[in-house]
mmCIF file of N, CA and C in Angstrom:
data_model
loop_
_atom_site.group_PDB
_atom_site.id
_atom_site.type_symbol
_atom_site.label_atom_id
_atom_site.label_comp_id
_atom_site.label_asym_id
_atom_site.label_seq_id
_atom_site.Cartn_x
_atom_site.Cartn_y
_atom_site.Cartn_z
ATOM 1 N N UNK T 1014 -18.589 4.909 7.685
ATOM 2 C CA UNK T 1014 -18.809 6.235 8.243
ATOM 3 C C UNK T 1014 -20.149 6.800 7.787
ATOM 4 N N UNK T 1015 -20.448 6.659 6.503
ATOM 5 C CA UNK T 1015 -21.700 7.206 5.973
ATOM 6 C C UNK T 1015 -22.912 6.533 6.596
ATOM 7 N N UNK T 1016 -22.762 5.268 7.008
ATOM 8 C CA UNK T 1016 -23.862 4.528 7.638
ATOM 9 C C UNK T 1016 -23.890 4.740 9.147
ATOM 10 N N UNK T 1017 -22.923 5.492 9.669
ATOM 11 C CA UNK T 1017 -22.872 5.753 11.099
ATOM 12 C C UNK T 1017 -22.310 4.606 11.920
ATOM 13 N N UNK T 1018 -21.605 3.688 11.266
ATOM 14 C CA UNK T 1018 -21.060 2.518 11.955
ATOM 15 C C UNK T 1018 -19.606 2.701 12.368
ATOM 16 N N UNK T 1019 -18.923 3.615 11.715
ATOM 17 C CA UNK T 1019 -17.488 3.806 11.922
ATOM 18 C C UNK T 1019 -17.204 5.256 12.302
ATOM 19 N N UNK T 1020 -16.238 5.438 13.177
ATOM 20 C CA UNK T 1020 -15.841 6.772 13.635
ATOM 21 C C UNK T 1020 -15.465 7.657 12.442
ATOM 22 N N UNK T 1021 -15.948 8.866 12.430
ATOM 23 C CA UNK T 1021 -15.645 9.823 11.363
ATOM 24 C C UNK T 1021 -14.137 10.009 11.226
ATOM 25 N N UNK T 1022 -13.666 10.052 9.979
ATOM 26 C CA UNK T 1022 -12.249 10.253 9.706
ATOM 27 C C UNK T 1022 -11.466 8.966 9.520
ATOM 28 N N UNK T 1023 -12.067 7.825 9.861
ATOM 29 C CA UNK T 1023 -11.366 6.544 9.758
ATOM 30 C C UNK T 1023 -11.001 6.222 8.312
ATOM 31 N N UNK T 1024 -11.932 6.421 7.385
ATOM 32 C CA UNK T 1024 -11.648 6.089 5.989
ATOM 33 C C UNK T 1024 -10.541 6.973 5.421
ATOM 34 N N UNK T 1025 -10.515 8.239 5.799
ATOM 35 C CA UNK T 1025 -9.444 9.129 5.335
ATOM 36 C C UNK T 1025 -8.087 8.670 5.861
ATOM 37 N N UNK T 1026 -8.058 8.263 7.109
ATOM 38 C CA UNK T 1026 -6.807 7.793 7.712
ATOM 39 C C UNK T 1026 -6.302 6.535 7.004
ATOM 40 N N UNK T 1027 -7.209 5.611 6.716
ATOM 41 C CA UNK T 1027 -6.836 4.377 6.018
ATOM 42 C C UNK T 1027 -6.377 4.698 4.601
ATOM 43 N N UNK T 1028 -7.102 5.584 3.898
ATOM 44 C CA UNK T 1028 -6.737 5.957 2.528
ATOM 45 C C UNK T 1028 -5.353 6.592 2.473
ATOM 46 N N UNK T 1029 -5.007 7.403 3.456
ATOM 47 C CA UNK T 1029 -3.681 8.031 3.496
ATOM 48 C C UNK T 1029 -2.577 6.979 3.602
ATOM 49 N N UNK T 1030 -2.785 5.978 4.442
ATOM 50 C CA UNK T 1030 -1.777 4.923 4.605
ATOM 51 C C UNK T 1030 -1.668 4.100 3.322
ATOM 52 N N UNK T 1031 -2.805 3.744 2.723
ATOM 53 C CA UNK T 1031 -2.773 2.981 1.472
ATOM 54 C C UNK T 1031 -2.047 3.763 0.382
ATOM 55 N N UNK T 1032 -2.354 5.047 0.255
ATOM 56 C CA UNK T 1032 -1.693 5.895 -0.751
ATOM 57 C C UNK T 1032 -0.195 5.981 -0.515
ATOM 58 N N UNK T 1033 0.196 6.089 0.734
ATOM 59 C CA UNK T 1033 1.613 6.178 1.091
ATOM 60 C C UNK T 1033 2.397 4.991 0.551
ATOM 61 N N UNK T 1034 1.757 3.822 0.508
ATOM 62 C CA UNK T 1034 2.424 2.608 0.042
ATOM 63 C C UNK T 1034 2.057 2.248 -1.395
ATOM 64 N N UNK T 1035 1.429 3.182 -2.106
ATOM 65 C CA UNK T 1035 1.109 2.975 -3.513
ATOM 66 C C UNK T 1035 -0.002 1.965 -3.750
ATOM 67 N N UNK T 1036 -0.860 1.763 -2.767
ATOM 68 C CA UNK T 1036 -1.961 0.811 -2.889
ATOM 69 C C UNK T 1036 -3.238 1.541 -3.293
ATOM 70 N N UNK T 1037 -4.155 0.841 -3.981
ATOM 71 C CA UNK T 1037 -5.386 1.497 -4.434
ATOM 72 C C UNK T 1037 -6.290 1.900 -3.274
ATOM 73 N N UNK T 1038 -7.015 2.992 -3.476
ATOM 74 C CA UNK T 1038 -7.948 3.475 -2.454
ATOM 75 C C UNK T 1038 -9.396 3.429 -2.946
ATOM 76 N N UNK T 1039 -9.604 2.915 -4.150
ATOM 77 C CA UNK T 1039 -10.961 2.771 -4.683
ATOM 78 C C UNK T 1039 -10.995 1.574 -5.626
ATOM 79 N N UNK T 1040 -12.218 1.172 -5.985
ATOM 80 C CA UNK T 1040 -12.408 0.014 -6.854
ATOM 81 C C UNK T 1040 -13.653 0.261 -7.695
ATOM 82 N N UNK T 1041 -13.571 -0.019 -8.975
ATOM 83 C CA UNK T 1041 -14.710 0.223 -9.864
ATOM 84 C C UNK T 1041 -15.496 -1.049 -10.162
ATOM 85 N N UNK T 1042 -15.257 -2.126 -9.409
ATOM 86 C CA UNK T 1042 -15.961 -3.383 -9.630
ATOM 87 C C UNK T 1042 -17.464 -3.183 -9.450
ATOM 88 N N UNK T 1043 -18.253 -3.823 -10.305
ATOM 89 C CA UNK T 1043 -19.708 -3.748 -10.254
ATOM 90 C C UNK T 1043 -20.236 -4.227 -8.898
ATOM 91 N N UNK T 1044 -21.180 -3.492 -8.332
ATOM 92 C CA UNK T 1044 -21.719 -3.810 -7.006
ATOM 93 C C UNK T 1044 -22.363 -5.189 -6.976
ATOM 94 N N UNK T 1045 -23.108 -5.564 -8.023
ATOM 95 C CA UNK T 1045 -23.735 -6.891 -8.049
ATOM 96 C C UNK T 1045 -22.686 -7.993 -7.989
ATOM 97 N N UNK T 1046 -21.552 -7.773 -8.630
ATOM 98 C CA UNK T 1046 -20.470 -8.761 -8.594
ATOM 99 C C UNK T 1046 -19.880 -8.852 -7.183
ATOM 100 N N UNK T 1047 -19.692 -7.713 -6.527
ATOM 101 C CA UNK T 1047 -19.161 -7.701 -5.161
ATOM 102 C C UNK T 1047 -20.113 -8.433 -4.224
ATOM 103 N N UNK T 1048 -21.403 -8.107 -4.312
ATOM 104 C CA UNK T 1048 -22.399 -8.729 -3.432
ATOM 105 C C UNK T 1048 -22.479 -10.227 -3.693
ATOM 106 N N UNK T 1049 -22.529 -10.622 -4.956
ATOM 107 C CA UNK T 1049 -22.599 -12.046 -5.299
ATOM 108 C C UNK T 1049 -21.409 -12.824 -4.781
ATOM 109 N N UNK T 1050 -20.231 -12.265 -4.926
ATOM 110 C CA UNK T 1050 -19.016 -12.923 -4.441
ATOM 111 C C UNK T 1050 -18.993 -12.966 -2.921
ATOM 112 N N UNK T 1051 -19.380 -11.887 -2.273
ATOM 113 C CA UNK T 1051 -19.396 -11.850 -0.805
ATOM 114 C C UNK T 1051 -20.348 -12.891 -0.238
ATOM 115 N N UNK T 1052 -21.467 -13.122 -0.914
ATOM 116 C CA UNK T 1052 -22.445 -14.082 -0.413
ATOM 117 C C UNK T 1052 -21.942 -15.522 -0.527
ATOM 118 N N UNK T 1053 -20.850 -15.740 -1.246
ATOM 119 C CA UNK T 1053 -20.230 -17.067 -1.327
ATOM 120 C C UNK T 1053 -19.265 -17.304 -0.172
ATOM 121 N N UNK T 1054 -18.962 -16.258 0.585
ATOM 122 C CA UNK T 1054 -18.009 -16.333 1.689
ATOM 123 C C UNK T 1054 -18.513 -17.256 2.792
ATOM 124 N N UNK T 1055 -17.580 -17.846 3.533
ATOM 125 C CA UNK T 1055 -17.944 -18.775 4.611
ATOM 126 C C UNK T 1055 -18.733 -18.101 5.729
ATOM 127 N N UNK T 1056 -18.689 -16.778 5.821
ATOM 128 C CA UNK T 1056 -19.442 -16.064 6.856
ATOM 129 C C UNK T 1056 -20.902 -15.862 6.462
ATOM 130 N N UNK T 1057 -21.249 -16.185 5.205
ATOM 131 C CA UNK T 1057 -22.623 -16.027 4.734
ATOM 132 C C UNK T 1057 -23.475 -17.195 5.208
ATOM 133 N N UNK T 1058 -24.682 -16.884 5.648
ATOM 134 C CA UNK T 1058 -25.650 -17.888 6.078
ATOM 135 C C UNK T 1058 -26.979 -17.555 5.413
ATOM 136 N N UNK T 1059 -27.374 -18.384 4.451
ATOM 137 C CA UNK T 1059 -28.617 -18.115 3.735
ATOM 138 C C UNK T 1059 -28.506 -16.827 2.951
ATOM 139 N N UNK T 1060 -29.391 -15.893 3.238
ATOM 140 C CA UNK T 1060 -29.388 -14.623 2.499
ATOM 141 C C UNK T 1060 -28.699 -13.504 3.275
ATOM 142 N N UNK T 1061 -27.971 -13.875 4.339
ATOM 143 C CA UNK T 1061 -27.287 -12.862 5.151
ATOM 144 C C UNK T 1061 -25.810 -13.206 5.308
ATOM 145 N N UNK T 1062 -25.031 -12.204 5.647
ATOM 146 C CA UNK T 1062 -23.598 -12.389 5.872
ATOM 147 C C UNK T 1062 -23.195 -11.541 7.076
ATOM 148 N N UNK T 1063 -22.261 -12.058 7.853
ATOM 149 C CA UNK T 1063 -21.695 -11.287 8.959
ATOM 150 C C UNK T 1063 -20.469 -10.554 8.435
ATOM 151 N N UNK T 1064 -20.551 -9.246 8.379
ATOM 152 C CA UNK T 1064 -19.436 -8.424 7.912
ATOM 153 C C UNK T 1064 -18.564 -8.024 9.092
ATOM 154 N N UNK T 1065 -17.267 -8.029 8.887
ATOM 155 C CA UNK T 1065 -16.346 -7.517 9.899
ATOM 156 C C UNK T 1065 -16.178 -6.034 9.604
ATOM 157 N N UNK T 1066 -16.640 -5.201 10.522
ATOM 158 C CA UNK T 1066 -16.638 -3.754 10.340
ATOM 159 C C UNK T 1066 -15.734 -3.104 11.381
ATOM 160 N N UNK T 1067 -15.314 -1.881 11.106
ATOM 161 C CA UNK T 1067 -14.504 -1.115 12.054
ATOM 162 C C UNK T 1067 -15.356 -0.093 12.794
ATOM 163 N N UNK T 1068 -15.235 -0.064 14.120
ATOM 164 C CA UNK T 1068 -15.790 1.055 14.890
ATOM 165 C C UNK T 1068 -14.807 2.206 14.760
ATOM 166 N N UNK T 1069 -13.531 1.851 14.864
ATOM 167 C CA UNK T 1069 -12.409 2.764 14.676
ATOM 168 C C UNK T 1069 -11.193 1.885 14.429
ATOM 169 N N UNK T 1070 -10.084 2.461 14.066
ATOM 170 C CA UNK T 1070 -8.884 1.669 13.815
ATOM 171 C C UNK T 1070 -8.513 0.929 15.093
ATOM 172 N N UNK T 1071 -8.382 -0.391 14.962
ATOM 173 C CA UNK T 1071 -8.034 -1.237 16.102
ATOM 174 C C UNK T 1071 -9.225 -1.838 16.825
ATOM 175 N N UNK T 1072 -10.447 -1.470 16.428
ATOM 176 C CA UNK T 1072 -11.646 -1.995 17.092
ATOM 177 C C UNK T 1072 -12.680 -2.398 16.037
ATOM 178 N N UNK T 1073 -12.926 -3.709 15.943
ATOM 179 C CA UNK T 1073 -13.867 -4.221 14.952
ATOM 180 C C UNK T 1073 -15.080 -4.854 15.628
ATOM 181 N N UNK T 1074 -16.097 -5.127 14.820
ATOM 182 C CA UNK T 1074 -17.299 -5.805 15.302
ATOM 183 C C UNK T 1074 -17.963 -6.513 14.129
ATOM 184 N N UNK T 1075 -18.822 -7.496 14.433
ATOM 185 C CA UNK T 1075 -19.574 -8.196 13.396
ATOM 186 C C UNK T 1075 -20.885 -7.463 13.152
ATOM 187 N N UNK T 1076 -21.212 -7.296 11.882
ATOM 188 C CA UNK T 1076 -22.430 -6.596 11.493
ATOM 189 C C UNK T 1076 -23.201 -7.491 10.527
ATOM 190 N N UNK T 1077 -24.354 -8.024 10.950
ATOM 191 C CA UNK T 1077 -25.137 -8.877 10.048
ATOM 192 C C UNK T 1077 -25.822 -8.031 8.976
ATOM 193 N N UNK T 1078 -25.723 -8.475 7.728
ATOM 194 C CA UNK T 1078 -26.328 -7.725 6.623
ATOM 195 C C UNK T 1078 -26.917 -8.686 5.604
ATOM 196 N N UNK T 1079 -28.089 -8.340 5.068
ATOM 197 C CA UNK T 1079 -28.647 -9.117 3.968
ATOM 198 C C UNK T 1079 -28.088 -8.548 2.659
ATOM 199 N N UNK T 1080 -28.481 -9.159 1.535
ATOM 200 C CA UNK T 1080 -27.953 -8.730 0.231
ATOM 201 C C UNK T 1080 -28.209 -7.240 -0.022
ATOM 202 N N UNK T 1081 -29.402 -6.771 0.315
ATOM 203 C CA UNK T 1081 -29.741 -5.364 0.063
ATOM 204 C C UNK T 1081 -28.891 -4.420 0.903
ATOM 205 N N UNK T 1082 -28.707 -4.744 2.171
ATOM 206 C CA UNK T 1082 -27.888 -3.896 3.050
ATOM 207 C C UNK T 1082 -26.431 -3.923 2.595
ATOM 208 N N UNK T 1083 -25.951 -5.106 2.178
ATOM 209 C CA UNK T 1083 -24.576 -5.215 1.676
ATOM 210 C C UNK T 1083 -24.397 -4.336 0.441
ATOM 211 N N UNK T 1084 -25.362 -4.362 -0.465
ATOM 212 C CA UNK T 1084 -25.285 -3.518 -1.664
ATOM 213 C C UNK T 1084 -25.293 -2.037 -1.284
ATOM 214 N N UNK T 1085 -26.129 -1.682 -0.313
ATOM 215 C CA UNK T 1085 -26.205 -0.290 0.155
ATOM 216 C C UNK T 1085 -24.874 0.163 0.764
ATOM 217 N N UNK T 1086 -24.281 -0.685 1.600
ATOM 218 C CA UNK T 1086 -22.997 -0.345 2.221
ATOM 219 C C UNK T 1086 -21.890 -0.246 1.175
ATOM 220 N N UNK T 1087 -21.914 -1.156 0.201
ATOM 221 C CA UNK T 1087 -20.901 -1.153 -0.857
ATOM 222 C C UNK T 1087 -21.029 0.111 -1.706
ATOM 223 N N UNK T 1088 -22.251 0.496 -2.021
ATOM 224 C CA UNK T 1088 -22.487 1.712 -2.814
ATOM 225 C C UNK T 1088 -21.978 2.944 -2.069
ATOM 226 N N UNK T 1089 -22.115 2.948 -0.756
ATOM 227 C CA UNK T 1089 -21.665 4.089 0.049
ATOM 228 C C UNK T 1089 -20.153 4.263 -0.011
ATOM 229 N N UNK T 1090 -19.431 3.205 -0.368
ATOM 230 C CA UNK T 1090 -17.970 3.280 -0.443
ATOM 231 C C UNK T 1090 -17.487 3.978 -1.705
ATOM 232 N N UNK T 1091 -18.335 4.110 -2.693
ATOM 233 C CA UNK T 1091 -17.910 4.704 -3.967
ATOM 234 C C UNK T 1091 -17.849 6.203 -3.883
#
């Protein structure tokens, strides 16, 4: 949402459902660790990765991101 990729209110809706079932809605894992692990994923190609993103609940799309963009998007989630 902060990057303008997802419909406003989507994260709140998801957080409400996660909370309802006692699931975590945040993570304090170090961003460098998240980025490093994500770059090991099978969707990563060289220095970029295709992220599966939500336009809104029920509608996803692939978003290519390099390490810097991935770190920026991850930081926006905190």
